[in-house]
PDB file of C-alpha atoms in Angstrom:
ATOM      1  CA  MET M   1      70.151 127.558 109.686  1.00 79.00           C
ATOM      2  CA  ARG M   2      67.662 126.987 112.409  1.00 85.00           C
ATOM      3  CA  LEU M   3      63.954 127.704 112.615  1.00 89.00           C
ATOM      4  CA  GLU M   4      63.281 129.433 115.892  1.00 90.00           C
ATOM      5  CA  LYS M   5      60.065 130.036 117.775  1.00 92.00           C
ATOM      6  CA  CYS M   6      58.786 133.505 118.448  1.00 94.00           C
ATOM      7  CA  TRP M   7      59.009 134.268 122.146  1.00 94.00           C
ATOM      8  CA  PHE M   8      55.666 135.981 122.195  1.00 94.00           C
ATOM      9  CA  CYS M   9      53.338 134.093 119.879  1.00 93.00           C
ATOM     10  CA  SER M  10      55.262 130.812 119.416  1.00 91.00           C
ATOM     11  CA  SER M  11      55.116 130.807 115.650  1.00 93.00           C
ATOM     12  CA  THR M  12      58.157 129.718 113.648  1.00 92.00           C
ATOM     13  CA  ILE M  13      60.599 132.396 112.590  1.00 93.00           C
ATOM     14  CA  TYR M  14      62.036 131.814 109.145  1.00 93.00           C
ATOM     15  CA  PRO M  15      65.429 133.238 108.162  1.00 91.00           C
ATOM     16  CA  GLY M  16      65.362 136.890 107.296  1.00 90.00           C
ATOM     17  CA  HIS M  17      62.313 137.612 109.428  1.00 92.00           C
ATOM     18  CA  GLY M  18      61.890 139.299 112.728  1.00 92.00           C
ATOM     19  CA  ILE M  19      64.156 140.876 115.313  1.00 93.00           C
ATOM     20  CA  GLN M  20      66.277 139.330 118.038  1.00 93.00           C
ATOM     21  CA  PHE M  21      66.662 141.271 121.232  1.00 94.00           C
ATOM     22  CA  VAL M  22      69.588 140.517 123.512  1.00 93.00           C
ATOM     23  CA  ARG M  23      68.993 141.577 127.073  1.00 91.00           C
ATOM     24  CA  ASN M  24      71.848 142.571 129.364  1.00 89.00           C
ATOM     25  CA  ASP M  25      71.673 139.242 131.164  1.00 90.00           C
ATOM     26  CA  ALA M  26      72.401 137.584 127.790  1.00 88.00           C
ATOM     27  CA  LYS M  27      68.905 136.179 127.368  1.00 92.00           C
ATOM     28  CA  ILE M  28      67.851 136.265 123.727  1.00 93.00           C
ATOM     29  CA  PHE M  29      64.273 137.059 122.784  1.00 95.00           C
ATOM     30  CA  ARG M  30      63.277 136.278 119.236  1.00 94.00           C
ATOM     31  CA  PHE M  31      60.227 137.830 117.643  1.00 95.00           C
ATOM     32  CA  CYS M  32      58.572 136.858 114.405  1.00 93.00           C
ATOM     33  CA  ARG M  33      57.229 140.287 113.535  1.00 93.00           C
ATOM     34  CA  SER M  34      56.945 143.790 114.908  1.00 93.00           C
ATOM     35  CA  LYS M  35      53.534 143.026 116.386  1.00 95.00           C
ATOM     36  CA  CYS M  36      55.093 140.606 118.850  1.00 94.00           C
ATOM     37  CA  HIS M  37      58.084 142.901 119.375  1.00 94.00           C
ATOM     38  CA  LYS M  38      55.865 145.845 120.229  1.00 94.00           C
ATOM     39  CA  ASN M  39      53.760 143.800 122.601  1.00 95.00           C
ATOM     40  CA  PHE M  40      56.940 142.723 124.339  1.00 94.00           C
ATOM     41  CA  LYS M  41      58.083 146.324 124.677  1.00 93.00           C
ATOM     42  CA  MET M  42      54.708 147.114 126.234  1.00 94.00           C
ATOM     43  CA  LYS M  43      55.611 144.493 128.814  1.00 94.00           C
ATOM     44  CA  ARG M  44      52.586 142.374 128.011  1.00 94.00           C
ATOM     45  CA  ASN M  45      52.501 138.841 129.310  1.00 94.00           C
ATOM     46  CA  PRO M  46      51.935 136.411 126.421  1.00 94.00           C
ATOM     47  CA  ARG M  47      50.008 134.131 128.758  1.00 93.00           C
ATOM     48  CA  LYS M  48      47.367 136.804 129.029  1.00 94.00           C
ATOM     49  CA  VAL M  49      47.188 137.834 125.402  1.00 93.00           C
ATOM     50  CA  LYS M  50      44.457 135.885 123.744  1.00 94.00           C
ATOM     51  CA  TRP M  51      45.872 135.226 120.287  1.00 94.00           C
ATOM     52  CA  THR M  52      49.157 133.711 121.443  1.00 94.00           C
ATOM     53  CA  LYS M  53      49.860 129.996 121.605  1.00 92.00           C
ATOM     54  CA  ALA M  54      50.905 130.385 125.241  1.00 92.00           C
ATOM     55  CA  TYR M  55      47.430 131.599 126.200  1.00 93.00           C
ATOM     56  CA  ARG M  56      45.701 128.924 124.154  1.00 92.00           C
ATOM     57  CA  ARG M  57      47.730 126.131 125.663  1.00 90.00           C
ATOM     58  CA  LEU M  58      47.323 127.500 129.160  1.00 91.00           C
ATOM     59  CA  HIS M  59      43.548 127.757 128.856  1.00 91.00           C
ATOM     60  CA  GLY M  60      43.094 124.372 127.223  1.00 88.00           C
ATOM     61  CA  LYS M  61      42.030 125.727 123.857  1.00 89.00           C
ATOM     62  CA  ASP M  62      44.811 123.890 122.052  1.00 86.00           C
ATOM     63  CA  MET M  63      46.345 120.479 122.542  1.00 84.00           C
ATOM     64  CA  THR M  64      49.125 120.524 125.136  1.00 84.00           C
ATOM     65  CA  GLN M  65      50.399 116.980 125.532  1.00 82.00           C
ATOM     66  CA  ASP M  66      50.929 114.717 122.593  1.00 81.00           C
ATOM     67  CA  ALA M  67      53.528 112.275 121.358  1.00 81.00           C
ATOM     68  CA  THR M  68      54.032 114.292 118.173  1.00 83.00           C
ATOM     69  CA  PHE M  69      55.467 117.203 120.171  1.00 83.00           C
ATOM     70  CA  GLU M  70      58.435 115.077 121.216  1.00 83.00           C
ATOM     71  CA  PHE M  71      59.738 115.053 117.652  1.00 83.00           C
ATOM     72  CA  GLU M  72      60.138 118.791 117.610  1.00 82.00           C
ATOM     73  CA  ARG M  73      62.268 119.136 120.708  1.00 82.00           C
ATOM     74  CA  LYS M  74      65.360 121.361 120.423  1.00 82.00           C
ATOM     75  CA  ARG M  75      68.556 119.361 120.064  1.00 83.00           C
ATOM     76  CA  ASN M  76      71.878 121.091 120.506  1.00 85.00           C
ATOM     77  CA  ARG M  77      74.138 118.375 119.184  1.00 87.00           C
ATOM     78  CA  PRO M  78      74.846 118.827 115.475  1.00 85.00           C
ATOM     79  CA  GLU M  79      74.216 115.735 113.410  1.00 83.00           C
ATOM     80  CA  ARG M  80      76.744 114.541 110.893  1.00 89.00           C
ATOM     81  CA  TYR M  81      75.339 114.788 107.407  1.00 90.00           C
ATOM     82  CA  ASP M  82      73.890 111.506 106.232  1.00 91.00           C
ATOM     83  CA  ARG M  83      71.842 111.506 103.081  1.00 94.00           C
ATOM     84  CA  ASN M  84      69.550 108.709 104.164  1.00 93.00           C
ATOM     85  CA  LEU M  85      68.927 110.346 107.501  1.00 91.00           C
ATOM     86  CA  THR M  86      68.065 113.651 105.860  1.00 91.00           C
ATOM     87  CA  GLU M  87      65.719 111.991 103.403  1.00 94.00           C
ATOM     88  CA  ASN M  88      63.928 110.042 106.114  1.00 93.00           C
ATOM     89  CA  THR M  89      63.667 113.104 108.310  1.00 90.00           C
ATOM     90  CA  LEU M  90      62.084 115.140 105.557  1.00 92.00           C
ATOM     91  CA  LYS M  91      59.552 112.399 104.889  1.00 94.00           C
ATOM     92  CA  ALA M  92      58.851 112.020 108.592  1.00 92.00           C
ATOM     93  CA  ILE M  93      58.287 115.758 109.021  1.00 91.00           C
ATOM     94  CA  LYS M  94      55.447 115.639 106.531  1.00 93.00           C
ATOM     95  CA  VAL M  95      53.779 112.669 108.163  1.00 93.00           C
ATOM     96  CA  ILE M  96      54.167 114.043 111.680  1.00 91.00           C
ATOM     97  CA  ASP M  97      52.743 117.391 110.616  1.00 90.00           C
ATOM     98  CA  LYS M  98      49.701 115.702 109.163  1.00 93.00           C
ATOM     99  CA  VAL M  99      49.127 113.577 112.250  1.00 92.00           C
ATOM    100  CA  ARG M 100      49.574 116.507 114.584  1.00 90.00           C
ATOM    101  CA  SER M 101      47.196 118.799 112.728  1.00 91.00           C
ATOM    102  CA  ARG M 102      44.611 116.028 112.582  1.00 92.00           C
ATOM    103  CA  ARG M 103      44.884 115.515 116.333  1.00 91.00           C
ATOM    104  CA  GLU M 104      44.642 119.244 116.977  1.00 90.00           C
ATOM    105  CA  GLU M 105      41.491 119.425 114.893  1.00 91.00           C
ATOM    106  CA  THR M 106      39.864 116.605 116.838  1.00 92.00           C
ATOM    107  CA  HIS M 107      40.838 118.295 120.076  1.00 91.00           C
ATOM    108  CA  ILE M 108      39.084 121.492 119.027  1.00 90.00           C
ATOM    109  CA  LYS M 109      36.101 119.558 117.705  1.00 90.00           C
ATOM    110  CA  ASN M 110      35.719 117.760 121.034  1.00 90.00           C
ATOM    111  CA  ARG M 111      35.952 121.064 122.812  1.00 89.00           C
ATOM    112  CA  MET M 112      33.157 122.495 120.659  1.00 87.00           C
ATOM    113  CA  LYS M 113      30.885 119.471 121.081  1.00 88.00           C
ATOM    114  CA  GLY M 114      27.427 120.319 122.270  1.00 86.00           C
ATOM    115  CA  LYS M 115      27.806 123.924 121.208  1.00 88.00           C
ATOM    116  CA  LYS M 116      25.189 123.720 118.481  1.00 89.00           C
ATOM    117  CA  SER M 117      22.509 122.244 120.707  1.00 90.00           C
ATOM    118  CA  LYS M 118      23.349 124.821 123.356  1.00 91.00           C
ATOM    119  CA  ILE M 119      22.908 127.624 120.868  1.00 92.00           C
ATOM    120  CA  THR M 120      19.528 126.340 119.676  1.00 92.00           C
ATOM    121  CA  LYS M 121      18.356 125.863 123.240  1.00 92.00           C
ATOM    122  CA  GLU M 122      19.318 129.401 124.145  1.00 92.00           C
ATOM    123  CA  ALA M 123      17.671 130.710 121.007  1.00 91.00           C
ATOM    124  CA  LEU M 124      14.400 128.963 121.841  1.00 91.00           C
ATOM    125  CA  LYS M 125      14.513 130.308 125.363  1.00 91.00           C
ATOM    126  CA  GLU M 126      15.141 133.806 124.098  1.00 89.00           C
ATOM    127  CA  LEU M 127      12.266 133.447 121.691  1.00 87.00           C
ATOM    128  CA  ASP M 128       9.993 132.381 124.525  1.00 86.00           C
ATOM    129  CA  GLN M 129      10.962 135.197 126.805  1.00 87.00           C
ATOM    130  CA  GLN M 130      11.408 138.006 124.329  1.00 85.00           C
ATOM    131  CA  ILE M 131       8.618 137.287 121.860  1.00 83.00           C
ATOM    132  CA  HIS M 132       7.071 140.617 122.810  1.00 82.00           C
ATOM    133  CA  MET M 133       9.912 142.325 120.952  1.00 83.00           C
ATOM    134  CA  ILE M 134       8.670 140.847 117.707  1.00 81.00           C
ATOM    135  CA  LYS M 135       4.942 140.479 118.055  1.00 80.00           C
ATOM    136  CA  ALA M 136       2.531 142.547 120.131  1.00 79.00           C
ATOM    137  CA  PRO M 137       1.131 140.571 123.088  1.00 74.00           C
ATOM    138  CA  GLY M 138      -2.392 141.091 121.831  1.00 74.00           C
ATOM    139  CA  ALA M 139      -1.573 139.703 118.399  1.00 72.00           C
ATOM    140  CA  MET M 140      -0.133 136.589 119.973  1.00 63.00           C
ATOM    141  CA  VAL M 141      -3.380 135.706 121.688  1.00 64.00           C
ATOM    142  CA  LYS M 142      -5.457 136.180 118.532  1.00 61.00           C
ATOM    143  CA  ASP M 143      -3.049 134.061 116.544  1.00 56.00           C
ATOM    144  CA  ALA M 144      -3.165 131.240 119.027  1.00 56.00           C
ATOM    145  CA  SER M 145      -6.926 130.801 118.811  1.00 55.00           C
ATOM    146  CA  ALA M 146      -6.982 131.070 115.025  1.00 55.00           C
ATOM    147  CA  THR M 147      -4.499 128.382 114.118  1.00 56.00           C
ATOM    148  CA  THR M 148      -5.397 124.987 115.389  1.00 59.00           C
ATOM    149  CA  SER M 149      -2.380 122.952 114.770  1.00 62.00           C
ATOM    150  CA  ALA M 150      -3.698 119.982 112.916  1.00 67.00           C
ATOM    151  CA  LYS M 151      -0.928 117.656 112.005  1.00 73.00           C
ATOM    152  CA  VAL M 152      -0.935 116.681 108.381  1.00 72.00           C
ATOM    153  CA  THR M 153       1.112 113.726 107.313  1.00 78.00           C
ATOM    154  CA  VAL M 154       2.684 114.057 103.928  1.00 79.00           C
ATOM    155  CA  LYS M 155       4.116 111.049 102.203  1.00 80.00           C
ATOM    156  CA  VAL M 156       7.520 111.741 100.711  1.00 78.00           C
ATOM    157  CA  GLN M 157       8.583 109.566  97.865  1.00 75.00           C
ATOM    158  CA  HIS M 158      12.278 108.863  98.031  1.00 73.00           C
ATOM    159  CA  ASP M 159      13.983 108.493  94.701  1.00 66.00           C
ATOM    160  CA  THR M 160      15.801 105.215  94.710  1.00 63.00           C
ATOM    161  CA  ASP M 161      19.012 104.901  92.806  1.00 61.00           C
ATOM    162  CA  GLU M 162      17.373 102.923  90.039  1.00 61.00           C
ATOM    163  CA  ASN M 163      14.608 105.416  89.385  1.00 60.00           C
ATOM    164  CA  ARG M 164      16.922 108.406  89.337  1.00 61.00           C
ATOM    165  CA  MET M 165      17.683 109.628  85.878  1.00 65.00           C
ATOM    166  CA  GLU M 166      21.064 108.672  84.595  1.00 62.00           C
ATOM    167  CA  GLU M 167      23.284 111.667  84.021  1.00 59.00           C
TER     168      GLU M 167
ATOM    169  CA  MET P   1      74.198 154.588 116.186  1.00 86.00           C
ATOM    170  CA  ILE P   2      76.854 155.957 118.435  1.00 90.00           C
ATOM    171  CA  GLN P   3      77.847 159.573 117.972  1.00 89.00           C
ATOM    172  CA  SER P   4      79.937 162.022 119.937  1.00 90.00           C
ATOM    173  CA  GLN P   5      78.783 162.655 123.481  1.00 91.00           C
ATOM    174  CA  THR P   6      77.250 159.164 123.632  1.00 92.00           C
ATOM    175  CA  HIS P   7      77.908 157.382 126.891  1.00 92.00           C
ATOM    176  CA  LEU P   8      78.804 153.743 126.583  1.00 92.00           C
ATOM    177  CA  ASN P   9      79.169 150.902 129.022  1.00 92.00           C
ATOM    178  CA  VAL P  10      82.373 148.940 129.094  1.00 90.00           C
ATOM    179  CA  ALA P  11      82.119 145.307 128.082  1.00 88.00           C
ATOM    180  CA  ASP P  12      85.468 144.020 129.282  1.00 86.00           C
ATOM    181  CA  ASN P  13      87.509 143.931 132.469  1.00 83.00           C
ATOM    182  CA  SER P  14      89.753 146.885 131.674  1.00 81.00           C
ATOM    183  CA  ARG P  15      88.714 148.688 134.835  1.00 81.00           C
ATOM    184  CA  ALA P  16      86.884 151.498 133.069  1.00 85.00           C
ATOM    185  CA  ARG P  17      83.238 151.931 133.888  1.00 86.00           C
ATOM    186  CA  GLU P  18      81.839 154.458 131.508  1.00 90.00           C
ATOM    187  CA  LEU P  19      83.076 155.900 128.234  1.00 91.00           C
ATOM    188  CA  MET P  20      82.016 158.882 126.233  1.00 92.00           C
ATOM    189  CA  CYS P  21      82.461 158.889 122.498  1.00 92.00           C
ATOM    190  CA  ILE P  22      84.365 161.758 120.926  1.00 90.00           C
ATOM    191  CA  LEU P  23      85.123 160.760 117.375  1.00 88.00           C
ATOM    192  CA  ILE P  24      84.500 157.950 114.937  1.00 90.00           C
ATOM    193  CA  ILE P  25      87.547 156.552 113.225  1.00 88.00           C
ATOM    194  CA  GLY P  26      87.337 155.953 109.511  1.00 81.00           C
ATOM    195  CA  VAL P  27      85.897 158.052 106.791  1.00 74.00           C
ATOM    196  CA  SER P  28      85.736 161.703 107.671  1.00 75.00           C
ATOM    197  CA  ASN P  29      82.261 162.983 108.289  1.00 79.00           C
ATOM    198  CA  HIS P  30      81.176 159.573 109.488  1.00 79.00           C
ATOM    199  CA  ARG P  31      78.175 160.515 111.575  1.00 85.00           C
ATOM    200  CA  TYR P  32      77.362 157.361 113.495  1.00 90.00           C
ATOM    201  CA  ALA P  33      79.237 154.332 114.686  1.00 90.00           C
ATOM    202  CA  HIS P  34      77.739 150.867 114.558  1.00 90.00           C
ATOM    203  CA  ILE P  35      78.819 147.535 115.924  1.00 91.00           C
ATOM    204  CA  GLY P  36      82.415 146.852 114.924  1.00 89.00           C
ATOM    205  CA  ASP P  37      83.429 150.455 114.395  1.00 90.00           C
ATOM    206  CA  VAL P  38      86.387 151.937 116.219  1.00 91.00           C
ATOM    207  CA  ILE P  39      85.739 155.134 118.128  1.00 91.00           C
ATOM    208  CA  VAL P  40      87.809 157.498 120.201  1.00 92.00           C
ATOM    209  CA  VAL P  41      86.492 157.780 123.725  1.00 91.00           C
ATOM    210  CA  VAL P  42      87.263 159.599 126.903  1.00 92.00           C
ATOM    211  CA  ILE P  43      86.942 157.662 130.109  1.00 91.00           C
ATOM    212  CA  LYS P  44      84.261 159.192 132.242  1.00 89.00           C
ATOM    213  CA  GLY P  45      84.158 156.671 135.022  1.00 87.00           C
ATOM    214  CA  ALA P  46      86.752 154.187 136.171  1.00 86.00           C
ATOM    215  CA  VAL P  47      87.625 151.925 139.070  1.00 84.00           C
ATOM    216  CA  PRO P  48      90.001 153.933 141.298  1.00 81.00           C
ATOM    217  CA  ASN P  49      93.758 153.212 141.538  1.00 76.00           C
ATOM    218  CA  MET P  50      93.875 151.287 138.296  1.00 78.00           C
ATOM    219  CA  PRO P  51      95.864 151.853 135.073  1.00 78.00           C
ATOM    220  CA  LEU P  52      93.008 153.590 133.255  1.00 78.00           C
ATOM    221  CA  GLU P  53      92.019 156.939 134.678  1.00 79.00           C
ATOM    222  CA  ILE P  54      89.192 159.356 134.254  1.00 84.00           C
ATOM    223  CA  SER P  55      89.699 161.903 131.442  1.00 85.00           C
ATOM    224  CA  GLU P  56      92.033 159.598 129.606  1.00 86.00           C
ATOM    225  CA  VAL P  57      91.505 159.496 125.860  1.00 90.00           C
ATOM    226  CA  VAL P  58      91.608 155.990 124.418  1.00 90.00           C
ATOM    227  CA  ARG P  59      90.170 154.033 121.554  1.00 91.00           C
ATOM    228  CA  ALA P  60      87.358 151.516 121.750  1.00 91.00           C
ATOM    229  CA  VAL P  61      85.397 149.225 119.477  1.00 92.00           C
ATOM    230  CA  VAL P  62      81.617 149.199 119.692  1.00 92.00           C
ATOM    231  CA  VAL P  63      80.120 145.839 120.632  1.00 93.00           C
ATOM    232  CA  HIS P  64      76.544 146.551 121.667  1.00 93.00           C
ATOM    233  CA  THR P  65      74.125 149.083 120.237  1.00 93.00           C
ATOM    234  CA  CYS P  66      70.513 149.739 121.066  1.00 92.00           C
ATOM    235  CA  LYS P  67      69.945 150.392 117.390  1.00 92.00           C
ATOM    236  CA  GLU P  68      69.260 147.219 115.418  1.00 91.00           C
ATOM    237  CA  HIS P  69      72.199 145.648 113.652  1.00 90.00           C
ATOM    238  CA  ILE P  70      71.479 143.784 110.423  1.00 90.00           C
ATOM    239  CA  LEU P  71      73.611 140.759 109.737  1.00 89.00           C
ATOM    240  CA  ASP P  72      74.429 139.471 106.264  1.00 87.00           C
ATOM    241  CA  ASN P  73      71.951 136.606 106.526  1.00 85.00           C
ATOM    242  CA  GLY P  74      69.091 138.980 107.282  1.00 86.00           C
ATOM    243  CA  MET P  75      69.080 138.525 111.035  1.00 89.00           C
ATOM    244  CA  ILE P  76      68.400 141.682 113.010  1.00 91.00           C
ATOM    245  CA  ILE P  77      69.866 141.971 116.498  1.00 92.00           C
ATOM    246  CA  ARG P  78      69.166 144.619 119.064  1.00 92.00           C
ATOM    247  CA  TYR P  79      70.905 144.971 122.409  1.00 93.00           C
ATOM    248  CA  ASP P  80      69.700 146.567 125.575  1.00 90.00           C
ATOM    249  CA  ASP P  81      72.578 148.991 125.990  1.00 91.00           C
ATOM    250  CA  ASN P  82      75.460 150.652 124.176  1.00 93.00           C
ATOM    251  CA  ALA P  83      78.748 149.073 125.064  1.00 93.00           C
ATOM    252  CA  ALA P  84      82.327 149.092 123.849  1.00 92.00           C
ATOM    253  CA  VAL P  85      85.602 147.334 124.495  1.00 92.00           C
ATOM    254  CA  VAL P  86      88.720 149.429 125.155  1.00 90.00           C
ATOM    255  CA  ILE P  87      91.508 148.736 122.668  1.00 90.00           C
ATOM    256  CA  ASP P  88      94.913 150.170 121.897  1.00 86.00           C
ATOM    257  CA  HIS P  89      96.075 151.590 118.600  1.00 83.00           C
ATOM    258  CA  GLU P  90      96.868 148.191 117.097  1.00 83.00           C
ATOM    259  CA  GLY P  91      93.452 146.880 117.895  1.00 78.00           C
ATOM    260  CA  ASN P  92      94.348 144.629 120.810  1.00 84.00           C
ATOM    261  CA  PRO P  93      91.974 144.819 123.749  1.00 85.00           C
ATOM    262  CA  LYS P  94      93.337 146.430 126.895  1.00 81.00           C
ATOM    263  CA  GLY P  95      91.486 144.055 129.147  1.00 77.00           C
ATOM    264  CA  THR P  96      91.938 140.298 129.288  1.00 77.00           C
TER     265      THR P  96
END
């Protein structure tokens, strides 16, 4: 039994799922579900279809190079059954999965850095330019003269751990 | 899903080029042949000056079908063409 990768979306194909298509030049295309199969029949290029792993890797959305990917390389030589080896492999798979997903998350987080400040900046700019959509220009002027922004300092008493009521 | 009048490619080197299915061997009223079924074919196209000739009626076993073939372990395989291998009455292939 072997877990294959879908040719279109690169997800794992578990036994009993999907369709394999054998082309006349003996190249085998494996698909995980009919969605991928139908896209293939439509002659779509997975590198251009946004939800596939191929697109995400190509456009830098997902991690491309990492040491954890080396563990998952396809090996064609069958290994002789060794109980210790199997046990260690199963344990290693769990650890490697955890490490890889953690690294992928940090990759995406780094990619999204600065997004929040960008959004707030754009929102402020839009507010400046498009305020006439919300308030009439005349009302704005009247409001400005009425409210003189006098800064009031308010002392906030922080509850220290000792003073907080015990639960 | 091969039925009579279906044209099939030849998947061996028995010098035939194209086959047309006439009958499906097995249970009577068998409508369609799948991978592994024996069918009776007539040779529609062949390489000239070779043992097999056009309009010769022979038997063949289906090896490729465009219709999906479900294996026992749940795997589904689909080929790009319909193809068969020419055999004789014992089941030995005519090609090498």
